[in-house]
Short mmCIF file of C-alpha atoms in Angstrom, two decimals:
data_model
loop_
_atom_site.label_atom_id
_atom_site.label_comp_id
_atom_site.label_asym_id
_atom_site.label_seq_id
_atom_site.Cartn_x
_atom_site.Cartn_y
_atom_site.Cartn_z
CA UNK A 1 15.39 -5.00 -13.35
CA UNK A 2 15.21 -1.44 -14.60
CA UNK A 3 16.57 1.50 -12.62
CA UNK A 4 13.05 2.68 -11.71
CA UNK A 5 12.26 -0.69 -10.21
CA UNK A 6 15.45 -0.56 -8.15
CA UNK A 7 14.39 2.80 -6.75
CA UNK A 8 11.09 1.36 -5.54
CA UNK A 9 12.67 -1.06 -3.10
CA UNK A 10 16.34 -0.60 -2.32
CA UNK A 11 17.46 -2.39 0.81
CA UNK A 12 15.04 -1.94 3.70
CA UNK A 13 13.30 1.13 2.27
CA UNK A 14 10.24 0.92 0.08
CA UNK A 15 9.41 4.03 -1.93
CA UNK A 16 5.79 4.69 -2.85
CA UNK A 17 4.92 6.41 -6.12
CA UNK A 18 1.75 8.45 -6.46
CA UNK A 19 0.20 5.69 -8.58
CA UNK A 20 0.97 3.10 -5.90
CA UNK A 21 -0.55 5.30 -3.18
CA UNK A 22 -3.64 5.83 -5.28
CA UNK A 23 -3.98 2.09 -5.87
CA UNK A 24 -3.59 1.41 -2.13
CA UNK A 25 -6.41 3.81 -1.31
CA UNK A 26 -8.67 2.41 -4.05
CA UNK A 27 -8.23 -1.18 -2.87
CA UNK A 28 -8.78 -0.29 0.78
CA UNK A 29 -11.90 1.69 -0.14
CA UNK A 30 -13.24 -1.37 -1.95
CA UNK A 31 -12.40 -3.53 1.07
CA UNK A 32 -14.22 -1.12 3.38
CA UNK A 33 -17.30 -1.28 1.16
CA UNK A 34 -17.19 -5.09 1.25
CA UNK A 35 -17.29 -4.91 5.05
CA UNK A 36 -13.73 -6.22 5.39
CA UNK A 37 -13.14 -3.38 7.80
CA UNK A 38 -14.38 -4.08 11.32
CA UNK A 39 -14.66 -0.87 13.34
CA UNK A 40 -11.72 1.45 12.69
CA UNK A 41 -9.16 -1.05 11.40
CA UNK A 42 -8.67 -3.21 8.34
CA UNK A 43 -8.23 -6.96 8.46
CA UNK A 44 -4.75 -8.33 7.79
CA UNK A 45 -6.08 -9.93 4.59
CA UNK A 46 -6.78 -6.47 3.18
CA UNK A 47 -3.14 -5.46 3.59
CA UNK A 48 -1.98 -8.71 2.01
CA UNK A 49 -4.29 -8.07 -0.94
CA UNK A 50 -2.92 -4.55 -1.44
CA UNK A 51 0.70 -5.76 -1.19
CA UNK A 52 0.06 -8.56 -3.69
CA UNK A 53 -1.65 -6.35 -6.23
CA UNK A 54 0.98 -3.60 -6.01
CA UNK A 55 3.78 -6.16 -6.31
CA UNK A 56 2.22 -7.63 -9.44
CA UNK A 57 1.24 -4.39 -11.15
CA UNK A 58 4.46 -2.44 -10.49
CA UNK A 59 6.89 -5.40 -10.48
CA UNK A 60 8.23 -4.61 -7.01
CA UNK A 61 8.42 -6.54 -3.76
CA UNK A 62 5.76 -4.92 -1.60
CA UNK A 63 4.98 -6.54 1.74
CA UNK A 64 1.96 -6.05 4.03
CA UNK A 65 4.17 -4.15 6.51
CA UNK A 66 4.93 -1.61 3.76
CA UNK A 67 1.19 -1.14 3.26
CA UNK A 68 0.46 -0.60 6.96
CA UNK A 69 3.34 1.85 7.31
CA UNK A 70 2.31 3.81 4.23
CA UNK A 71 -1.30 3.97 5.39
CA UNK A 72 -0.07 5.52 8.66
CA UNK A 73 1.93 8.06 6.64
CA UNK A 74 -1.07 8.91 4.46
CA UNK A 75 -3.26 9.43 7.54
CA UNK A 76 -0.60 11.56 9.20
CA UNK A 77 -0.11 13.76 6.12
CA UNK A 78 -3.85 14.20 5.72
CA UNK A 79 -4.16 15.57 9.25
CA UNK A 80 -1.72 18.39 8.49
#
């Protein structure tokens, strides 16, 4: 593993790059357009899809809980 990959997931912390965040938002936007988003929440399958695609593209171990936590952070930062 390269040093950049180690920085992405060291121990219990998962670090999101700008490219990862952008990919998360693109995938969730697609899911929302496909009606995979009932009311104001996404289905669990949407978070699994994001985690899987990010894990494959960036060669990191991204889990659905990382996706849900980061989405909360994105929403919180947008409100500021």
